[in-house]
mmCIF file of C-alpha atoms in Angstrom:
data_model
loop_
_atom_site.group_PDB
_atom_site.id
_atom_site.type_symbol
_atom_site.label_atom_id
_atom_site.label_comp_id
_atom_site.label_asym_id
_atom_site.label_seq_id
_atom_site.Cartn_x
_atom_site.Cartn_y
_atom_site.Cartn_z
ATOM 1 C CA MET A 1 0.000 0.000 0.000
ATOM 2 C CA GLN A 2 1.355 3.397 -0.990
ATOM 3 C CA PHE A 3 0.422 6.980 -0.285
ATOM 4 C CA ARG A 4 0.911 10.125 -2.302
ATOM 5 C CA LEU A 5 0.113 13.809 -1.971
ATOM 6 C CA GLU A 6 -2.600 15.138 -4.221
ATOM 7 C CA LYS A 7 -3.020 18.870 -4.654
ATOM 8 C CA ARG A 8 -6.400 20.208 -3.582
ATOM 9 C CA ARG A 9 -8.278 22.220 -6.186
ATOM 10 C CA GLU A 10 -9.019 24.956 -3.672
ATOM 11 C CA PRO A 11 -7.746 24.968 -0.060
ATOM 12 C CA SER A 12 -10.399 25.333 2.622
ATOM 13 C CA LYS A 13 -10.530 28.798 4.169
ATOM 14 C CA ALA A 14 -11.519 27.302 7.516
ATOM 15 C CA MET A 15 -8.504 24.991 7.463
ATOM 16 C CA LEU A 16 -6.231 27.802 6.322
ATOM 17 C CA TYR A 17 -7.042 30.049 9.271
ATOM 18 C CA GLY A 18 -7.634 27.240 11.757
ATOM 19 C CA THR A 19 -4.194 25.694 11.272
ATOM 20 C CA PRO A 20 -2.344 28.253 13.471
ATOM 21 C CA ILE A 21 -4.713 27.516 16.358
ATOM 22 C CA VAL A 22 -4.294 23.772 15.868
ATOM 23 C CA ALA A 23 -0.502 24.233 15.719
ATOM 24 C CA VAL A 24 -0.539 26.012 19.091
ATOM 25 C CA LEU A 25 -2.702 23.289 20.663
ATOM 26 C CA LEU A 26 -0.507 20.501 19.288
ATOM 27 C CA THR A 27 2.574 22.317 20.567
ATOM 28 C CA MET A 28 1.098 22.373 24.057
ATOM 29 C CA ILE A 29 0.156 18.677 23.973
ATOM 30 C CA VAL A 30 3.391 17.384 22.460
ATOM 31 C CA GLY A 31 5.450 19.747 24.627
ATOM 32 C CA ALA A 32 3.840 18.406 27.790
ATOM 33 C CA ILE A 33 4.575 14.817 26.729
ATOM 34 C CA LEU A 34 8.125 15.586 25.605
ATOM 35 C CA PHE A 35 9.201 17.408 28.770
ATOM 36 C CA SER A 36 7.546 14.768 30.952
ATOM 37 C CA LEU A 37 9.608 12.071 29.222
ATOM 38 C CA ILE A 38 12.887 13.895 29.922
ATOM 39 C CA GLY A 39 12.124 14.318 33.624
ATOM 40 C CA PHE A 40 10.389 17.696 33.901
ATOM 41 C CA ASP A 41 6.868 18.558 34.928
ATOM 42 C CA GLY A 42 5.553 18.685 31.374
ATOM 43 C CA VAL A 43 2.032 19.774 32.270
ATOM 44 C CA GLY A 44 3.444 22.402 34.610
ATOM 45 C CA ALA A 45 5.762 23.663 31.871
ATOM 46 C CA VAL A 46 2.867 24.096 29.452
ATOM 47 C CA ARG A 47 0.787 25.786 32.149
ATOM 48 C CA GLU A 48 3.557 28.222 33.078
ATOM 49 C CA ILE A 49 4.461 29.046 29.470
ATOM 50 C CA PHE A 50 1.018 29.301 27.871
ATOM 51 C CA ILE A 51 -1.462 29.977 30.689
ATOM 52 C CA THR A 52 0.254 31.913 33.481
ATOM 53 C CA PRO A 53 1.094 34.988 31.318
ATOM 54 C CA PHE A 54 -2.675 35.509 30.942
ATOM 55 C CA THR A 55 -3.692 34.747 34.528
ATOM 56 C CA ASN A 56 -0.910 36.819 36.119
ATOM 57 C CA THR A 57 -1.995 40.425 35.636
ATOM 58 C CA TYR A 58 1.518 41.701 36.390
ATOM 59 C CA LYS A 59 2.749 39.934 33.248
ATOM 60 C CA TRP A 60 0.280 41.570 30.875
ATOM 61 C CA GLN A 61 2.547 44.565 30.432
ATOM 62 C CA ASP A 62 5.418 42.228 29.522
ATOM 63 C CA LEU A 63 3.289 40.698 26.772
ATOM 64 C CA GLY A 64 2.809 44.066 25.088
ATOM 65 C CA VAL A 65 6.496 44.979 25.340
ATOM 66 C CA LYS A 66 7.627 41.610 23.946
ATOM 67 C CA ALA A 67 4.995 41.523 21.217
ATOM 68 C CA ALA A 68 5.661 45.025 19.839
ATOM 69 C CA PRO A 69 8.990 44.350 18.042
ATOM 70 C CA LEU A 70 7.785 40.934 16.905
ATOM 71 C CA ILE A 71 4.680 42.470 15.318
ATOM 72 C CA ILE A 72 6.602 45.273 13.593
ATOM 73 C CA ILE A 73 9.258 42.950 12.168
ATOM 74 C CA GLY A 74 6.669 40.275 11.369
ATOM 75 C CA VAL A 75 4.598 42.742 9.348
ATOM 76 C CA GLY A 76 7.639 43.629 7.244
ATOM 77 C CA LEU A 77 8.499 39.981 6.665
ATOM 78 C CA SER A 78 4.903 39.127 5.760
ATOM 79 C CA ILE A 79 5.011 41.768 3.021
ATOM 80 C CA ALA A 80 8.293 40.417 1.641
ATOM 81 C CA TYR A 81 7.192 36.789 1.815
ATOM 82 C CA ARG A 82 3.925 37.526 0.018
ATOM 83 C CA ALA A 83 6.128 38.615 -2.889
ATOM 84 C CA ASN A 84 8.275 35.443 -2.597
ATOM 85 C CA VAL A 85 11.231 37.522 -1.433
ATOM 86 C CA TRP A 86 12.878 35.565 1.376
ATOM 87 C CA ASN A 87 14.419 38.061 3.743
ATOM 88 C CA ILE A 88 15.947 35.897 6.492
ATOM 89 C CA GLY A 89 18.181 38.689 7.811
ATOM 90 C CA ALA A 90 15.627 40.827 9.654
ATOM 91 C CA GLU A 91 17.678 40.316 12.828
ATOM 92 C CA GLY A 92 20.610 42.107 11.210
ATOM 93 C CA GLN A 93 18.385 44.914 9.963
ATOM 94 C CA TYR A 94 16.916 45.195 13.473
ATOM 95 C CA VAL A 95 20.446 45.491 14.900
ATOM 96 C CA VAL A 96 21.544 48.097 12.352
ATOM 97 C CA GLY A 97 18.376 50.093 13.039
ATOM 98 C CA GLY A 98 19.256 50.076 16.732
ATOM 99 C CA LEU A 99 22.824 51.151 15.943
ATOM 100 C CA ALA A 100 21.640 54.007 13.727
ATOM 101 C CA ALA A 101 19.280 55.233 16.449
ATOM 102 C CA THR A 102 22.092 54.938 19.003
ATOM 103 C CA GLY A 103 24.355 57.029 16.803
ATOM 104 C CA VAL A 104 21.769 59.829 16.776
ATOM 105 C CA ALA A 105 21.240 59.550 20.546
ATOM 106 C CA LEU A 106 24.975 59.826 21.260
ATOM 107 C CA ALA A 107 25.492 62.643 18.743
ATOM 108 C CA THR A 108 22.709 64.696 20.383
ATOM 109 C CA TYR A 109 23.583 63.728 23.963
ATOM 110 C CA GLN A 110 24.193 67.321 25.035
ATOM 111 C CA MET A 111 21.096 68.628 23.239
ATOM 112 C CA THR A 112 17.444 68.787 24.178
ATOM 113 C CA GLY A 113 14.282 68.880 22.088
ATOM 114 C CA TRP A 114 11.251 66.874 21.046
ATOM 115 C CA TRP A 115 12.811 66.222 17.650
ATOM 116 C CA ILE A 116 15.546 63.895 18.929
ATOM 117 C CA LEU A 117 13.390 60.779 19.339
ATOM 118 C CA PRO A 118 11.661 61.122 15.919
ATOM 119 C CA LEU A 119 15.105 61.613 14.364
ATOM 120 C CA MET A 120 16.301 58.416 16.045
ATOM 121 C CA ILE A 121 13.301 56.526 14.686
ATOM 122 C CA LEU A 122 13.888 57.841 11.154
ATOM 123 C CA ALA A 123 17.574 56.952 11.412
ATOM 124 C CA GLY A 124 16.670 53.449 12.568
ATOM 125 C CA MET A 125 14.301 52.928 9.649
ATOM 126 C CA ALA A 126 16.863 54.288 7.188
ATOM 127 C CA GLY A 127 19.587 52.063 8.643
ATOM 128 C CA GLY A 128 17.429 48.949 8.415
ATOM 129 C CA ALA A 129 16.342 49.781 4.865
ATOM 130 C CA LEU A 130 19.922 50.381 3.700
ATOM 131 C CA TYR A 131 21.071 47.129 5.261
ATOM 132 C CA GLY A 132 18.216 45.359 3.528
ATOM 133 C CA ALA A 133 19.274 46.980 0.259
ATOM 134 C CA ILE A 134 22.530 44.978 0.238
ATOM 135 C CA PRO A 135 20.934 41.545 -0.430
ATOM 136 C CA ALA A 136 18.468 43.251 -2.800
ATOM 137 C CA LEU A 137 21.381 44.626 -4.824
ATOM 138 C CA LEU A 138 23.193 41.291 -4.855
ATOM 139 C CA ARG A 139 20.031 39.482 -5.935
ATOM 140 C CA THR A 140 19.018 41.846 -8.728
ATOM 141 C CA ARG A 141 22.496 42.580 -10.116
ATOM 142 C CA LEU A 142 24.399 39.338 -9.545
ATOM 143 C CA GLY A 143 21.665 36.782 -8.998
ATOM 144 C CA VAL A 144 22.940 35.867 -5.528
ATOM 145 C CA ASN A 145 20.416 34.036 -3.359
ATOM 146 C CA GLU A 146 18.915 36.497 -0.873
ATOM 147 C CA ILE A 147 18.447 33.842 1.806
ATOM 148 C CA LEU A 148 22.202 33.378 2.198
ATOM 149 C CA THR A 149 23.233 37.022 1.917
ATOM 150 C CA SER A 150 20.592 38.396 4.266
ATOM 151 C CA LEU A 151 21.338 35.685 6.827
ATOM 152 C CA MET A 152 25.130 36.129 6.761
ATOM 153 C CA LEU A 153 24.826 39.905 7.044
ATOM 154 C CA THR A 154 23.182 39.355 10.435
ATOM 155 C CA TYR A 155 26.479 38.186 11.892
ATOM 156 C CA VAL A 156 28.270 41.197 10.451
ATOM 157 C CA SER A 157 25.868 43.514 12.280
ATOM 158 C CA VAL A 158 26.438 41.690 15.580
ATOM 159 C CA GLN A 159 30.195 42.111 15.221
ATOM 160 C CA ALA A 160 29.604 45.823 14.565
ATOM 161 C CA ILE A 161 27.885 46.083 17.962
ATOM 162 C CA TYR A 162 30.777 44.334 19.704
ATOM 163 C CA TYR A 163 33.278 46.725 18.150
ATOM 164 C CA LEU A 164 31.340 49.928 18.777
ATOM 165 C CA VAL A 165 30.464 49.276 22.435
ATOM 166 C CA ARG A 166 34.037 48.221 23.222
ATOM 167 C CA ALA A 167 35.802 51.088 21.474
ATOM 168 C CA PRO A 168 34.385 54.369 20.054
ATOM 169 C CA TRP A 169 31.002 54.265 21.811
ATOM 170 C CA LYS A 170 32.107 52.804 25.120
ATOM 171 C CA ASP A 171 30.773 54.650 28.165
ATOM 172 C CA PRO A 172 33.751 56.359 29.870
ATOM 173 C CA MET A 173 31.884 56.145 33.187
ATOM 174 C CA GLY A 174 30.687 52.586 32.681
ATOM 175 C CA MET A 175 33.177 50.863 35.011
ATOM 176 C CA GLY A 176 34.732 49.063 32.046
ATOM 177 C CA PHE A 177 31.503 47.399 30.893
ATOM 178 C CA PRO A 178 31.083 47.192 27.097
ATOM 179 C CA GLN A 179 28.100 49.495 26.662
ATOM 180 C CA THR A 180 27.253 53.017 25.620
ATOM 181 C CA ARG A 181 26.222 55.699 28.048
ATOM 182 C CA ARG A 182 22.560 55.813 28.980
ATOM 183 C CA PHE A 183 20.569 57.967 26.591
ATOM 184 C CA ALA A 184 19.411 61.448 27.573
ATOM 185 C CA ALA A 185 15.794 61.916 28.592
ATOM 186 C CA ASP A 186 14.701 63.293 25.196
ATOM 187 C CA ALA A 187 16.089 60.177 23.481
ATOM 188 C CA LEU A 188 14.017 57.736 25.530
ATOM 189 C CA LEU A 189 10.714 56.244 24.462
ATOM 190 C CA PRO A 190 7.970 57.430 26.856
ATOM 191 C CA ASN A 191 5.798 55.026 28.819
ATOM 192 C CA ILE A 192 2.111 55.308 27.962
ATOM 193 C CA LEU A 193 0.844 53.764 31.216
ATOM 194 C CA PRO A 194 2.274 55.286 34.417
ATOM 195 C CA GLY A 195 3.799 52.751 36.761
ATOM 196 C CA THR A 196 4.277 50.138 34.042
ATOM 197 C CA ILE A 197 6.896 49.308 31.416
ATOM 198 C CA VAL A 198 4.398 49.647 28.536
ATOM 199 C CA HIS A 199 6.047 52.135 26.190
ATOM 200 C CA ALA A 200 4.854 53.995 23.112
ATOM 201 C CA GLY A 201 6.200 51.254 20.854
ATOM 202 C CA VAL A 202 3.195 49.070 21.689
ATOM 203 C CA PRO A 203 0.549 51.288 20.014
ATOM 204 C CA ILE A 204 3.034 52.037 17.228
ATOM 205 C CA ALA A 205 3.177 48.297 16.482
ATOM 206 C CA ILE A 206 -0.605 48.084 16.214
ATOM 207 C CA ILE A 207 -0.706 51.160 13.965
ATOM 208 C CA VAL A 208 2.005 49.673 11.721
ATOM 209 C CA ALA A 209 -0.020 46.462 11.337
ATOM 210 C CA LEU A 210 -3.238 48.348 10.532
ATOM 211 C CA VAL A 211 -1.544 50.610 7.986
ATOM 212 C CA ALA A 212 0.191 47.633 6.370
ATOM 213 C CA TRP A 213 -3.110 45.753 6.136
ATOM 214 C CA PHE A 214 -4.738 48.717 4.388
ATOM 215 C CA VAL A 215 -1.801 49.134 2.003
ATOM 216 C CA MET A 216 -1.599 45.433 1.156
ATOM 217 C CA SER A 217 -5.344 45.096 0.553
ATOM 218 C CA ARG A 218 -6.248 48.467 -0.934
ATOM 219 C CA SER A 219 -3.245 49.780 -2.889
ATOM 220 C CA VAL A 220 -1.354 49.100 -6.108
ATOM 221 C CA PHE A 221 1.752 48.355 -4.016
ATOM 222 C CA GLY A 222 -0.046 45.569 -2.183
ATOM 223 C CA TYR A 223 -1.517 44.212 -5.390
ATOM 224 C CA GLN A 224 1.940 44.170 -6.962
ATOM 225 C CA MET A 225 3.399 42.232 -4.029
ATOM 226 C CA ARG A 226 0.628 39.662 -4.128
ATOM 227 C CA VAL A 227 0.669 39.177 -7.895
ATOM 228 C CA VAL A 228 4.450 38.882 -8.202
ATOM 229 C CA GLY A 229 4.472 36.331 -5.393
ATOM 230 C CA ALA A 230 1.531 34.277 -6.647
ATOM 231 C CA ALA A 231 1.948 34.483 -10.429
ATOM 232 C CA PRO A 232 5.288 35.955 -11.588
ATOM 233 C CA HIS A 233 4.559 35.318 -15.279
ATOM 234 C CA ALA A 234 1.243 37.129 -15.066
ATOM 235 C CA ALA A 235 2.944 39.934 -13.140
ATOM 236 C CA ARG A 236 5.488 40.431 -15.932
ATOM 237 C CA TYR A 237 2.672 40.438 -18.477
ATOM 238 C CA GLY A 238 0.908 43.082 -16.389
ATOM 239 C CA GLY A 239 3.994 45.298 -16.343
ATOM 240 C CA PHE A 240 5.214 44.607 -12.799
ATOM 241 C CA SER A 241 8.994 44.384 -12.574
ATOM 242 C CA GLU A 242 10.359 41.483 -10.506
ATOM 243 C CA ASN A 243 13.544 43.388 -9.651
ATOM 244 C CA ARG A 244 11.575 46.421 -8.536
ATOM 245 C CA THR A 245 9.445 44.192 -6.343
ATOM 246 C CA ILE A 246 12.546 42.666 -4.740
ATOM 247 C CA TRP A 247 13.875 46.139 -3.948
ATOM 248 C CA LEU A 248 10.558 47.282 -2.498
ATOM 249 C CA ALA A 249 10.200 44.134 -0.397
ATOM 250 C CA PHE A 250 13.673 44.447 1.107
ATOM 251 C CA LEU A 251 13.441 48.187 1.699
ATOM 252 C CA VAL A 252 10.055 47.933 3.428
ATOM 253 C CA SER A 253 10.880 44.879 5.543
ATOM 254 C CA GLY A 254 14.304 46.304 6.383
ATOM 255 C CA ALA A 255 12.840 49.663 7.366
ATOM 256 C CA LEU A 256 10.288 48.033 9.676
ATOM 257 C CA ALA A 257 12.971 45.848 11.263
ATOM 258 C CA GLY A 258 15.065 48.992 11.764
ATOM 259 C CA LEU A 259 12.036 50.716 13.300
ATOM 260 C CA ALA A 260 11.749 47.865 15.812
ATOM 261 C CA GLY A 261 15.445 48.216 16.600
ATOM 262 C CA ALA A 262 15.143 51.955 17.176
ATOM 263 C CA LEU A 263 12.134 51.492 19.470
ATOM 264 C CA GLU A 264 13.860 48.753 21.477
ATOM 265 C CA VAL A 265 17.116 50.639 22.011
ATOM 266 C CA SER A 266 15.262 53.805 23.046
ATOM 267 C CA GLY A 267 12.717 51.917 25.141
ATOM 268 C CA PRO A 268 13.572 48.781 27.122
ATOM 269 C CA PHE A 269 17.373 48.990 26.662
ATOM 270 C CA GLN A 270 17.903 52.788 26.885
ATOM 271 C CA ARG A 271 21.471 52.235 25.644
ATOM 272 C CA MET A 272 23.330 49.937 23.277
ATOM 273 C CA VAL A 273 24.731 46.779 24.856
ATOM 274 C CA PRO A 274 26.213 43.528 23.464
ATOM 275 C CA GLY A 275 22.996 41.734 24.420
ATOM 276 C CA PHE A 276 20.878 43.880 22.109
ATOM 277 C CA PRO A 277 20.487 41.099 19.482
ATOM 278 C CA THR A 278 17.600 39.141 21.027
ATOM 279 C CA ASN A 279 16.675 36.948 18.003
ATOM 280 C CA TYR A 280 13.521 38.994 17.439
ATOM 281 C CA GLY A 281 14.311 39.041 13.728
ATOM 282 C CA PHE A 282 14.476 35.258 13.484
ATOM 283 C CA THR A 283 11.488 34.669 15.757
ATOM 284 C CA ALA A 284 9.429 37.107 13.675
ATOM 285 C CA ILE A 285 9.612 34.574 10.830
ATOM 286 C CA ILE A 286 7.406 32.288 12.938
ATOM 287 C CA VAL A 287 5.190 35.276 13.726
ATOM 288 C CA ALA A 288 4.708 36.053 10.028
ATOM 289 C CA PHE A 289 3.662 32.488 9.218
ATOM 290 C CA LEU A 290 1.458 32.191 12.292
ATOM 291 C CA GLY A 291 -0.290 35.306 11.032
ATOM 292 C CA ARG A 292 -0.760 33.772 7.573
ATOM 293 C CA LEU A 293 1.371 36.549 6.051
ATOM 294 C CA ASP A 294 -1.480 38.932 6.806
ATOM 295 C CA PRO A 295 -0.657 42.086 8.811
ATOM 296 C CA LEU A 296 -3.718 41.672 11.021
ATOM 297 C CA GLY A 297 -2.902 38.023 11.590
ATOM 298 C CA VAL A 298 0.640 39.029 12.549
ATOM 299 C CA ILE A 299 -0.811 40.751 15.620
ATOM 300 C CA PHE A 300 -2.157 37.374 16.730
ATOM 301 C CA GLY A 301 1.155 35.669 15.910
ATOM 302 C CA GLY A 302 3.155 38.287 17.800
ATOM 303 C CA LEU A 303 1.024 37.867 20.907
ATOM 304 C CA VAL A 304 1.319 34.064 20.799
ATOM 305 C CA ILE A 305 5.109 34.154 20.553
ATOM 306 C CA ALA A 306 5.288 36.886 23.209
ATOM 307 C CA VAL A 307 3.389 34.526 25.508
ATOM 308 C CA THR A 308 6.095 31.882 25.028
ATOM 309 C CA PHE A 309 8.820 34.425 25.850
ATOM 310 C CA VAL A 310 7.114 35.677 28.999
ATOM 311 C CA GLY A 311 5.972 32.200 30.003
ATOM 312 C CA GLY A 312 9.459 30.830 29.454
ATOM 313 C CA GLU A 313 10.847 33.370 31.927
ATOM 314 C CA ILE A 314 8.175 32.359 34.443
ATOM 315 C CA ALA A 315 8.942 28.648 33.951
ATOM 316 C CA GLN A 316 12.633 29.255 34.631
ATOM 317 C CA THR A 317 11.949 30.559 38.117
ATOM 318 C CA SER A 318 8.932 28.411 39.022
ATOM 319 C CA ILE A 319 9.893 24.910 37.840
ATOM 320 C CA GLY A 320 13.552 25.338 36.844
ATOM 321 C CA LEU A 321 13.007 24.939 33.127
ATOM 322 C CA SER A 322 15.934 25.961 30.927
ATOM 323 C CA ASN A 323 15.732 29.129 28.854
ATOM 324 C CA SER A 324 16.251 27.024 25.737
ATOM 325 C CA ALA A 325 12.861 25.393 26.378
ATOM 326 C CA THR A 326 11.211 28.484 24.909
ATOM 327 C CA GLY A 327 13.013 27.857 21.642
ATOM 328 C CA VAL A 328 11.886 24.223 21.670
ATOM 329 C CA PHE A 329 8.239 25.244 21.960
ATOM 330 C CA GLN A 330 8.624 27.867 19.236
ATOM 331 C CA ALA A 331 10.332 25.355 16.914
ATOM 332 C CA MET A 332 7.552 22.811 17.471
ATOM 333 C CA MET A 333 4.984 25.473 16.738
ATOM 334 C CA LEU A 334 6.644 26.274 13.411
ATOM 335 C CA PHE A 335 6.910 22.569 12.551
ATOM 336 C CA PHE A 336 3.221 21.908 13.207
ATOM 337 C CA LEU A 337 2.271 25.058 11.329
ATOM 338 C CA LEU A 338 4.233 24.041 8.220
ATOM 339 C CA ALA A 339 2.900 20.486 8.446
ATOM 340 C CA GLY A 340 -0.617 21.885 8.687
ATOM 341 C CA ASP A 341 0.026 24.087 5.648
ATOM 342 C CA LEU A 342 0.982 21.004 3.680
ATOM 343 C CA LEU A 343 -2.287 19.302 4.584
ATOM 344 C CA VAL A 344 -4.253 22.447 3.780
ATOM 345 C CA ARG A 345 -2.938 22.471 0.224
ATOM 346 C CA TYR A 346 -2.595 18.718 -0.349
ATOM 347 C CA ARG A 347 -4.581 15.636 0.639
ATOM 348 C CA ILE A 348 -3.030 12.257 1.399
ATOM 349 C CA ARG A 349 -4.313 9.730 -1.093
ATOM 350 C CA ARG A 350 -3.934 5.987 -0.641
ATOM 351 C CA VAL A 351 -2.842 4.336 -3.856
ATOM 352 C CA THR A 352 -2.907 0.613 -4.625
ATOM 353 C CA PRO A 353 -0.166 -0.838 -6.850
ATOM 354 C CA GLN A 354 -2.758 -1.570 -9.565
ATOM 355 C CA ALA A 355 -3.999 2.022 -9.601
ATOM 356 C CA GLU A 356 -0.438 3.297 -9.619
ATOM 357 C CA ALA A 357 0.373 1.104 -12.615
ATOM 358 C CA ARG A 358 -2.693 2.356 -14.489
ATOM 359 C CA ALA A 359 -1.730 5.959 -13.735
#
């Protein structure tokens, strides 16, 4: 008895949007079994990671802070992926955006004014876009695969942080620690809820997702991204340039990753440190697919992944679970999501040897 995959004529909409929920549920079930088998309290791990962040009201503010950069970067990646442009280096663009914003903050350290923070944000977006332009240039001019170039550039950006915080940007009053000086008050992102850590980046993330949804569904730019990604031959016939689409995809996704970097360095970090790369850029890939490459869905995906981050921190202190457990749950979630996507688009058909011979 043999099995083969048979393409469905039209994937079910219910299955398409229900798969992310099923992937989360399967992650919880399999995660509980897996961690129980290796000697941990598997049920307790799932409870602490997926349930406690909602039941503990003190952790709600952490969810917003963790979700904001994931949503912003995830929106940019969803736009690029809809056009079949595989930007895997959003982490590097996030880092460069943070470095560009830091450069503005240090250059204006002795100055005051409302304009400093907006200038940092613009610098962060420009830095991320320019860093995203490198793999776009290599792809369109030399035909180099953008997956490899964007990914490898991430490590270059991390080394740039290590150099800058240990040499030209090192805080002279920092007791020898590799970090910049703390930003001036006008270079810090304000908190929107007094007494909490919820900063202005949280509503900015929601606004970015809403604007991106409108642009992708109601503009020529969005139509171009969708058509080039779904039917490149038809796109060329319609006058849409593939190279232009690659440039637009990288510039937009890079700018949004740089925006997230600028908001993080001026918000939670308040200075540049070697620990600034937090894998938000890589994790946002899961966020984009959880959100079905739809900007509104990315909000849901960002919140789900933020729950695993916050819950993972809780599980470390409550049941002694390793920090790497968060990555295990996120990896399982991506695996089940991709497996579900396969079943959404294909059905498993049992084939007898006689039928196979006739075919």
